[in-house]
Structures are given as structure tokens and as C-alpha cells.
Short mmCIF file of C-alpha atoms and ligand atoms in Angstrom, two decimals:
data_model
loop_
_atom_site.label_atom_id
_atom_site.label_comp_id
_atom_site.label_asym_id
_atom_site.label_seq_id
_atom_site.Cartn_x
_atom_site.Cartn_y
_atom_site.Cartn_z
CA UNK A 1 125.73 82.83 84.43
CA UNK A 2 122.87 85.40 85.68
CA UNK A 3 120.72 87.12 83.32
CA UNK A 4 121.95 90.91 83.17
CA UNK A 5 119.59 92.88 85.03
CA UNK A 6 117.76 94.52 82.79
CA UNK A 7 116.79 91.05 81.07
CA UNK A 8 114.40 90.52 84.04
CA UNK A 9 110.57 91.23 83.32
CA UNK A 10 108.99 93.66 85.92
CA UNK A 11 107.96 92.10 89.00
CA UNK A 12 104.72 89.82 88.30
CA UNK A 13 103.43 91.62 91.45
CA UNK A 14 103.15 94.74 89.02
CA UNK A 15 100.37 93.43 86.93
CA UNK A 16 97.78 92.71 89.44
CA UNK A 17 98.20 95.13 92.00
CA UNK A 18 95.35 97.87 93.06
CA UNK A 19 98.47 99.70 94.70
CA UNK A 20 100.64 99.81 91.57
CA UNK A 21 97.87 100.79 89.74
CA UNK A 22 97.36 103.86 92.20
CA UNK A 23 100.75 104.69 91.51
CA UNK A 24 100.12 104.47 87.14
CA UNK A 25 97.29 106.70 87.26
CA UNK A 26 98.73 109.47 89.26
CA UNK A 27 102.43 109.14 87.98
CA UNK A 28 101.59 108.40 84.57
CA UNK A 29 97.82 108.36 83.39
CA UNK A 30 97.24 111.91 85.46
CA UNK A 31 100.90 113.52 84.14
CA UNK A 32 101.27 111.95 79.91
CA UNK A 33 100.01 112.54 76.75
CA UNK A 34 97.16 110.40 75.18
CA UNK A 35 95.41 109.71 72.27
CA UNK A 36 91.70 111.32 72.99
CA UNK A 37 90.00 111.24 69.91
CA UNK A 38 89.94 113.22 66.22
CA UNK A 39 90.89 116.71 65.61
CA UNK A 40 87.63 117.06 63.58
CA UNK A 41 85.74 116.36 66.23
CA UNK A 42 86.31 119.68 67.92
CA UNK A 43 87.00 121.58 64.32
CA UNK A 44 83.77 123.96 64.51
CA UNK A 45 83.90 127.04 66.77
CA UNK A 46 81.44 126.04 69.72
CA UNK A 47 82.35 122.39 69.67
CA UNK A 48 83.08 120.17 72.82
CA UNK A 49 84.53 116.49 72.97
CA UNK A 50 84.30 113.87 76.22
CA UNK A 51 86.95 111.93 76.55
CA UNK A 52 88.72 110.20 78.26
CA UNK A 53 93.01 109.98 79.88
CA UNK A 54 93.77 106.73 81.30
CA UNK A 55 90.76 106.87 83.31
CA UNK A 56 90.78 110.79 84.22
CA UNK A 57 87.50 112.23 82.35
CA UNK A 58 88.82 115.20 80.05
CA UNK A 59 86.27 117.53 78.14
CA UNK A 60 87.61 119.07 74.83
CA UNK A 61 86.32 122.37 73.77
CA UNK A 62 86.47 124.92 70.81
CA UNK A 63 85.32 127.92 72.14
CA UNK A 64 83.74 130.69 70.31
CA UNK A 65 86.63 132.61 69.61
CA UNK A 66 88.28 129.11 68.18
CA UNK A 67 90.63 128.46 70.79
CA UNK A 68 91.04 124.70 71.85
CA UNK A 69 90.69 124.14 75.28
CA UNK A 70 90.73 120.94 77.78
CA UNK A 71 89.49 120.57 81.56
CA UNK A 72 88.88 117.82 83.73
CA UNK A 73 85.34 116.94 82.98
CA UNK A 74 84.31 116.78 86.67
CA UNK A 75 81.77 119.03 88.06
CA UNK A 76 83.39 121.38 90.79
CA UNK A 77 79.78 121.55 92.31
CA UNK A 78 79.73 117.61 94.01
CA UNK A 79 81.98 116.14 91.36
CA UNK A 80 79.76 114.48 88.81
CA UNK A 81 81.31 113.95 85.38
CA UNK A 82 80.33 117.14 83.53
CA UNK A 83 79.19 115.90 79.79
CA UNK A 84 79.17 113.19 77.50
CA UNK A 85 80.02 112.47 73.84
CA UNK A 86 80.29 115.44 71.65
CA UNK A 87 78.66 118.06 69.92
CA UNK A 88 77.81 121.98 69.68
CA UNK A 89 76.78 123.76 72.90
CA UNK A 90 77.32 127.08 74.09
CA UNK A 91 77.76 125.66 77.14
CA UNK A 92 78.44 122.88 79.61
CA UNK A 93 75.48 122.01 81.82
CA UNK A 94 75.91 119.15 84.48
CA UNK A 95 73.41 116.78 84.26
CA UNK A 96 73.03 116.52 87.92
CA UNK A 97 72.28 120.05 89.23
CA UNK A 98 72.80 122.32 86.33
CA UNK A 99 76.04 123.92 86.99
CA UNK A 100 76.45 125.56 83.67
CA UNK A 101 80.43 126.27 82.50
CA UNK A 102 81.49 128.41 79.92
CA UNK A 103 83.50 126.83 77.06
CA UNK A 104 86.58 128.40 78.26
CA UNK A 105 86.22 126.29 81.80
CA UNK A 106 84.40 129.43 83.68
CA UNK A 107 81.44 128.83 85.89
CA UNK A 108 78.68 130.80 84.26
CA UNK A 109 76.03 130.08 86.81
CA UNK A 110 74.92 127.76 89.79
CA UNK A 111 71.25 127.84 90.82
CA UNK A 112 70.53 129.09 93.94
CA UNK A 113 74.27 130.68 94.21
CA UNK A 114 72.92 134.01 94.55
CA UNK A 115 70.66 132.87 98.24
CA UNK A 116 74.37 131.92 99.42
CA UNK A 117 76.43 134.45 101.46
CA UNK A 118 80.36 134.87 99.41
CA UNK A 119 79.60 132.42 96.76
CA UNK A 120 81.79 133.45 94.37
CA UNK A 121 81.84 131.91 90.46
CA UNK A 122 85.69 132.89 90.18
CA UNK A 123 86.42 130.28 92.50
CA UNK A 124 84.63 127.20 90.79
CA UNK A 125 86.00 127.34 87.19
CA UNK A 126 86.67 124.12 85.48
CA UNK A 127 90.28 122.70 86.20
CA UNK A 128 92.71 123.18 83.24
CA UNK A 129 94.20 120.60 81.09
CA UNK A 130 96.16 120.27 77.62
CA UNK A 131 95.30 119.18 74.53
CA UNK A 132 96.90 119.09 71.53
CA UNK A 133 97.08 117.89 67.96
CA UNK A 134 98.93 115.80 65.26
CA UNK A 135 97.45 116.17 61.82
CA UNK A 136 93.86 114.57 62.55
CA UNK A 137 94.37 113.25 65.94
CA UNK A 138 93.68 114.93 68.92
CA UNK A 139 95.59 114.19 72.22
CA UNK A 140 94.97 115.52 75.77
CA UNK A 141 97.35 115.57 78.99
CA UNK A 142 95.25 115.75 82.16
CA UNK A 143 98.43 117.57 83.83
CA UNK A 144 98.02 121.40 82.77
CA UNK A 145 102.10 121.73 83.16
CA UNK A 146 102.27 119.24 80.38
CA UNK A 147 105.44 119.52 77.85
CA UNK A 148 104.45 120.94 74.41
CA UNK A 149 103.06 117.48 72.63
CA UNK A 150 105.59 118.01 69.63
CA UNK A 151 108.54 117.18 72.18
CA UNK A 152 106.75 114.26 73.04
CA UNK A 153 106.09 113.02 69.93
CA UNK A 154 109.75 113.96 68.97
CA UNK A 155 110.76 111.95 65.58
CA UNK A 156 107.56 110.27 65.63
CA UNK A 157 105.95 112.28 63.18
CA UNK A 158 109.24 112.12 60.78
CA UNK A 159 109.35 108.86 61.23
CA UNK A 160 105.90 107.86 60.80
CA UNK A 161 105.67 110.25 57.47
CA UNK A 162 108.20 107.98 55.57
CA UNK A 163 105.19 105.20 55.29
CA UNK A 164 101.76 107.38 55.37
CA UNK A 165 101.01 111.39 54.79
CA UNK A 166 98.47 111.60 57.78
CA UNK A 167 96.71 114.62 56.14
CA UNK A 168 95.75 112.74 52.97
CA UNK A 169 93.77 110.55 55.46
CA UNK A 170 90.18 110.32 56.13
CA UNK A 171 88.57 108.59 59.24
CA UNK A 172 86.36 105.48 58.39
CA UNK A 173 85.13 103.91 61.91
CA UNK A 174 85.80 102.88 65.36
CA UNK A 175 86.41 99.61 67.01
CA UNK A 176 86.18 99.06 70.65
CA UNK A 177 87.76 95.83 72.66
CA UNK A 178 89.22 95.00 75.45
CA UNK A 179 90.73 92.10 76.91
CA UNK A 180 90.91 90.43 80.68
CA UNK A 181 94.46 91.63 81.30
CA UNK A 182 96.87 94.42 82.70
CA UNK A 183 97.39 97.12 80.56
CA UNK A 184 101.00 96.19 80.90
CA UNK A 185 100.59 92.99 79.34
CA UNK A 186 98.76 94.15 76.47
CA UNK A 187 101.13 96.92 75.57
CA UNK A 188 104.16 94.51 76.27
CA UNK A 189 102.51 91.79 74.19
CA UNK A 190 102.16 94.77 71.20
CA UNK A 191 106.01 95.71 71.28
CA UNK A 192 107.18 92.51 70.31
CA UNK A 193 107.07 90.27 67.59
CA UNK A 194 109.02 87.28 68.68
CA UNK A 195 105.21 85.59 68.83
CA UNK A 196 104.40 86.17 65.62
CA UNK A 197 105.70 82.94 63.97
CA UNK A 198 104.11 80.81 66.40
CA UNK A 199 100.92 82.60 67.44
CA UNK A 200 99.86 84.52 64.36
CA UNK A 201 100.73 82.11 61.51
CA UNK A 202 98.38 84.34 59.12
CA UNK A 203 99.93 87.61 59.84
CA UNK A 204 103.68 85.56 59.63
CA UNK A 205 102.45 84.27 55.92
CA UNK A 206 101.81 88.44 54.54
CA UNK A 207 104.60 89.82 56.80
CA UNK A 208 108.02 89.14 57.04
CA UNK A 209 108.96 88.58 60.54
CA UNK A 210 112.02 87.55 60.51
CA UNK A 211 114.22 89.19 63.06
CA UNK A 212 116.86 90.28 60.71
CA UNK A 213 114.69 92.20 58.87
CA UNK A 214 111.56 93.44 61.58
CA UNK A 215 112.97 96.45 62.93
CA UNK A 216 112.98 97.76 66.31
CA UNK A 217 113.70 101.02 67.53
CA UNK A 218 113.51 102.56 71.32
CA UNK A 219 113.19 106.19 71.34
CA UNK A 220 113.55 108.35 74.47
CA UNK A 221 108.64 108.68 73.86
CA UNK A 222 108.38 105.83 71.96
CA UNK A 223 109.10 102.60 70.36
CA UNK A 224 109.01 101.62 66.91
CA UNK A 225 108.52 98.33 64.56
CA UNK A 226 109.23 98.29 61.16
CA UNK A 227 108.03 95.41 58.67
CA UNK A 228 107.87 94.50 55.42
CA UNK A 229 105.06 93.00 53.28
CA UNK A 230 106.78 89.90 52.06
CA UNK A 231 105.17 89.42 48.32
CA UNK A 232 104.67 93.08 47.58
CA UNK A 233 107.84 94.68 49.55
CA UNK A 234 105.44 97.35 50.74
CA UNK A 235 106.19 98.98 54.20
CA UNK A 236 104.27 98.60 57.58
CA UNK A 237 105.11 100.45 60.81
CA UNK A 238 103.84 99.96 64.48
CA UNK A 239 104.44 102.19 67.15
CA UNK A 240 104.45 102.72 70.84
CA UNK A 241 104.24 106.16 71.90
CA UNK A 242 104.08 106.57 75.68
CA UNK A 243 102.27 105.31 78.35
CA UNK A 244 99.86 103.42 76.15
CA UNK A 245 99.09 104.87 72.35
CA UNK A 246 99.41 102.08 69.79
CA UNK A 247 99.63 103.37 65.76
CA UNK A 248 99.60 100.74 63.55
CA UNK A 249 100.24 101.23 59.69
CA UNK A 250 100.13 97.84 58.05
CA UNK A 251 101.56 96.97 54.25
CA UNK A 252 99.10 98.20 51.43
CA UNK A 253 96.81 100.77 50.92
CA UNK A 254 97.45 103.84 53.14
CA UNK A 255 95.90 102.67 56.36
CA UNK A 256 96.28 103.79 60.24
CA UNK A 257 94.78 103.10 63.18
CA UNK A 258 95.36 105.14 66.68
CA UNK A 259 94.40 104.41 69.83
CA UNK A 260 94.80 104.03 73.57
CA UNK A 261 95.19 100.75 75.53
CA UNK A 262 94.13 101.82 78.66
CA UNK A 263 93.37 100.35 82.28
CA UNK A 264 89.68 99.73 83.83
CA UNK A 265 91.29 97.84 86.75
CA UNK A 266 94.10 95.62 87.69
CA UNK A 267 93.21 93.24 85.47
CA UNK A 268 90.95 94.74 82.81
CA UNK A 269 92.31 96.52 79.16
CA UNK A 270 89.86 98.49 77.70
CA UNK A 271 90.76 99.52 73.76
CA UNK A 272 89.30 101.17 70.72
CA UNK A 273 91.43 102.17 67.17
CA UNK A 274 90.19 104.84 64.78
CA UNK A 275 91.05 103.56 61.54
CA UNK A 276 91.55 105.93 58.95
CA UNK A 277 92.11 104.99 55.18
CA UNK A 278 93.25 106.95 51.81
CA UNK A 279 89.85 108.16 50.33
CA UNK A 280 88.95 105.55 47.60
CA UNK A 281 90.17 102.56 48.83
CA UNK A 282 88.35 99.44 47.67
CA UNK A 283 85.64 97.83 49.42
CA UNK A 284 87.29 94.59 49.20
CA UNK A 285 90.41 95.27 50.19
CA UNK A 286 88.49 96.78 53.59
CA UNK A 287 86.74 93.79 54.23
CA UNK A 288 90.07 91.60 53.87
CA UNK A 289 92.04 93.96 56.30
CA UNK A 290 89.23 93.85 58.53
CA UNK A 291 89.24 90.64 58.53
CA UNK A 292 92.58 90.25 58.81
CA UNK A 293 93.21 92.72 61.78
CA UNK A 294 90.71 91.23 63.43
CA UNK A 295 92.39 87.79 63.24
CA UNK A 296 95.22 88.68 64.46
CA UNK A 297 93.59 90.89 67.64
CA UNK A 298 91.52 87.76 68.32
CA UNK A 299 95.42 85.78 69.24
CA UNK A 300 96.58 88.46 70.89
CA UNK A 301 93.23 88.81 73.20
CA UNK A 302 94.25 85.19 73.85
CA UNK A 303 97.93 85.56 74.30
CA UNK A 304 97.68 88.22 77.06
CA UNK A 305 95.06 86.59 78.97
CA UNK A 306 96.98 83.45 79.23
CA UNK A 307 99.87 85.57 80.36
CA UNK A 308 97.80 87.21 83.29
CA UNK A 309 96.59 83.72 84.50
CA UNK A 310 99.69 82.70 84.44
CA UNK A 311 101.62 85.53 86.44
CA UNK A 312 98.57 85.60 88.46
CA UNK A 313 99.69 82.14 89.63
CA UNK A 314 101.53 83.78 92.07
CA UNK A 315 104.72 81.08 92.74
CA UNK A 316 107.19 83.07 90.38
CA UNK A 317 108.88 86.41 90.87
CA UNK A 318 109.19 87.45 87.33
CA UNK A 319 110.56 86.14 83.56
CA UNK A 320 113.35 86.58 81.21
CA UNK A 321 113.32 88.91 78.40
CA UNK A 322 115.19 88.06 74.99
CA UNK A 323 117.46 91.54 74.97
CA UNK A 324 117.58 90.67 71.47
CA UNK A 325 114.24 90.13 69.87
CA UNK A 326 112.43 91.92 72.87
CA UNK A 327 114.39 95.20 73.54
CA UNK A 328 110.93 97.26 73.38
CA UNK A 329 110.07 96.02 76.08
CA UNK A 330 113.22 96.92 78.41
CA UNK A 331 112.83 99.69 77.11
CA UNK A 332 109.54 100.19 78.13
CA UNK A 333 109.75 99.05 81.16
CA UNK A 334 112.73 101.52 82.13
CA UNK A 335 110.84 104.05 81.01
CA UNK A 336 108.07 103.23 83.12
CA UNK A 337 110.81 102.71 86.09
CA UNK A 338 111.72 106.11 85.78
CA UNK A 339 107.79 107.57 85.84
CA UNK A 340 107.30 105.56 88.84
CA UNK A 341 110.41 105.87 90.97
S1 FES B 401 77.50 117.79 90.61
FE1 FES B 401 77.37 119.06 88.90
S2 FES B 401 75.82 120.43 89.39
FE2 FES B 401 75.94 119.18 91.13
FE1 FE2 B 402 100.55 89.87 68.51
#
């Protein structure tokens, strides 16, 4: 008997492709909500943030008055990227011929304007985008027509209150990696855990993977994975919210980390995770989940790679999914479909 249709994998095609990838950023990394960052990073009146959607530089300001702001952080002058990092300014100067942009996206001046005939500063403000935020984190939409971010994060919030109280977090550090793959594969490889007995025997030994009891859940912005600590019964969750945020809250301590997996390139996954703790967790116990996340990053990083030299073969059309243990990613995968029809 065939495999029903939606058991097929996306077309192998799809994760090497400069086309497809086209397609991703202006269908879904120009048009979605992303993780960009920490709310307190943009808390002070006067503040500004770079950062950065799927590859589309956004800026992040607070301006004077308090209100939160985002633009594309390109230049209207020749189209240089605008700023960098983050900070206090009272404005945005470009580096590369001192455009200088008001915190609420106007142009304030251009030198030399004045010697041209109908230059006009009305015309050259910085394009609008949309930010929002969820307790501590900050996310931005390049597209300004964005939906509200509470509709897209629907029940994730509900859901992702029943294991950790996001406000009674602090933010500890930031780890950045990245891995010789599609983004596809990565994120694909992160909404299943049918590997987990066989490639991450140390995570399988704390957490109970067993299918009958390591939820999954497909919501209409997200997907969601639900384990158990296997000595202590304590709670872990793991989430997809759409394109390409990954939230992971492991068993233990309150601990989260947020972050986008995001493309640099057909075949190139750039990452980094904000971890935030419970103020007052022990030292120890850090260095052990460090460790221990780290561990289990380090298979994946292997895992994915493997899979993109392997589709990258080139002699098969696509796989098989398990509709049973790997619904996340049909789900997934229709949702991306849809973006990209
Ligand atoms: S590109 Fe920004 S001032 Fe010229
Ligand atoms: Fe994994």
C-alpha cells in the first residue's frame, strides 16, 4: 500500500535550493513573527535594539515619549544597514554618510540635503515594522500589516505558564551556534523525538521518552512537546512557534531558553538561545545543565548535518514520515505549504 500523502517529507529539492529560499524569506521571514531579543533591552526611554528577522535587519526603538517602535534597519540614503547592537541614542546616525533618523523612524537630517533642489525629509523616513512583547521577550515582524503577536502566540502563553511563570525569570547569558544545514532540517530535527533513544542516550537516561508518555501537540502557530523528568516527575516543555522560534523548558529548576533558528544560506543555520533562570539557582546545577544542553546540541549539530549530506545526494525524491511519532513535522510542513503556495 502507498504511504498517505501527507506521510511524505517535503521534496529534498526544498532544502538546498537558492530559489526556495527566495521564496522563505519573502513569504515567511519578511511576513512572521520572530524572536528578536529581550524586552529589557529596549526598557529605558531613548533606547534602540539591532536585530535581526530571518535575515531582514530590524532596529528596535523606545522613543522618548516611551513608545516601542521597529523599522527596517536599512538606510533609505544608499541602503547601508543603519546601526548596530544596542544602547541609548537620541538618534540613529548611519555610519556611512550620516543620515541621522529620529527614534520614531523620521529623517532628521541628510548633509548636504539643503544644496539639493525638492529634497524633501518627509519622503525618506525609516520603513515601519512591528514589534511586540511576551513577558521578557521581545519579538519583531518585518511586515508592518503584521497580526497583533498575542493571536500568534494564541495558547502558547497558557500553555507554556502551566510549567514556568516567565516574569519570575531573569536573563543569565547567550549562546550562539549554528550548524551546516537548512534551517528546515534543524527545526524538523527539533520537533521530534523519535531520535532521542538512539541518538541522545544521556538526555533518554533523565527524560522519559517514551512515546506514550512524550506529548505532542500541533497548534494552528505552533507545536508543542511535553516530557517528563523520569526520577523526579518534574515537567519539561519544548515548543515550536512559527517559522523558526524554539522555547525549551527542561525538568528542574525554572529554566528557559528562546531563540531563533534562522537561515544564512541554503545550507547554513545560524542559532543563539537566551537562557533565563529563577534568580538563585545553584551554581552547580548551572554548570550540569550547561553541560548537559550542550551535549545534547552537540548530537543534534551532528544529526542534521548528516541529514543534509544525505538529501544533498541528490538520487531520492523525498522520505517517509512516522504520522505517529512525527506528526510535528506534517504539521509543520503544511503549515509551511500554505505560507508558500
Ligand atoms: S547609506 Fe546611510 S547615509 Fe549613506
Ligand atoms: Fe535532538
Amino acid at each position: 500500500m502507498a504511504a498517505p500523502a501527507d506521510a511524505r517529507t517535503l521534496p529534498y529539492s526544498w532544502y538546498g535550493d537558492e530559489a526556495i529560499l527566495r521564496e522563505e524569506r519573502t513569504r515567511i521571514f519578511a511576513r512572521c513573527w520572530q524572536y528578536g531579543g529581550r524586552a529589557a533591552q529596549v526598557a529605558a526611554a531613548g533606547s534602540f535594539l539591532a536585530t535581526d528577522a530571518g535575515g531582514v535587519p530590524i532596529v528596535v526603538t523606545r522613543d522618548r515619549e516611551g513608545e516601542l517602535r521597529a523599522f527596517l534597519n536599512v538606510c533609505r540614503h544608499r541602503g547601508a544597514v543603519l546601526t548596530e547592537g544596542c544602547g541609548e541614542r537620541a538618534t540613529l546616525q548611519c555610519h556611512y554618510h550620516a543620515w541621522t533618523y529620529e527614534l520614531d523612524g523620521r529623517l532628521r537630517s541628510a548633509p548636504r540635503s539643503e544644496r539639493e533642489p525638492g529634497f524633501d525629509n518627509e519622503e525618506w523616513s525609516l520603513l515601519p515594522a512591528c514589534v511586540g512583547t511576551w513577558g521578557p521577550f521581545l519579538f519583531v515582524s518585518p511586515d508592518p500589516d503584521a497580526v497583533p503577536l498575542a493571536d500568534h502566540l494564541g495558547d502558547l502563553p497558557g500553555i507554556l505558564a502551566r510549567a514556568i511563570d516567565v516574569d519570575a525569570i531573569e536573563f543569565h547569558s547567550r549562546v550562539e551556534f549554528g550548524a551546516e544545514a537548512n534551517w528546515k532540517i534543524v527545526v524538523e530535527n527539533f520537533l521530534e523525538c523519535y531520535h532521542c533513544p538512539t541518538a541522545h542516550p544521556g538526555f533518554s537516561a533523565e527524560v522519559d521518552v517514551h512515546p506514550d508518555r512524550y506529548g505532542l501537540e500541533a497548534h494552528p502557530t505552533f507545536a508543542a512537546q511535553f516530557a517528563q523528568a523520569k526520577r523526579s516527575g518534574e515537567r519539561g516543555q519544548f515548543h515550536l512557534l512559527y517559522p523558526n522560534t524554539g522555547i525549551n523548558v527542561f525538568p528542574g529548576p525554572p529554566n528557559l531558553s528562546i531563540g531563533p533558528i534562522a537561515p544564512h544560506g541554503p545550507y547554513r543555520t545560524q542559532r543563539y538561545l537566551d537562557y533565563f533562570f529563577a534568580p538563585g539557582v545553584e551554581a552547580e546545577w548551572l554548570t550540569e545543565f550547561f553541560a548537559f544542553d550542550d551535549q545534547v546540541g552537540r548530537e543534534d549539530t551532528a544529526l542534521v548535518e548528516s541529514v543534509q549530506r544525505g538529501m544533498a545526494s541528490g538520487l531520492l525524491p523525498n522520505g517517509r514520515l512516522l504520522l505517529g511519532s512525527e506528526p510535528l513535522l506534517a504539521a509543520f510542513q503544511g503549515w509551511l505549504a500554505e505560507q508558500l503556495r
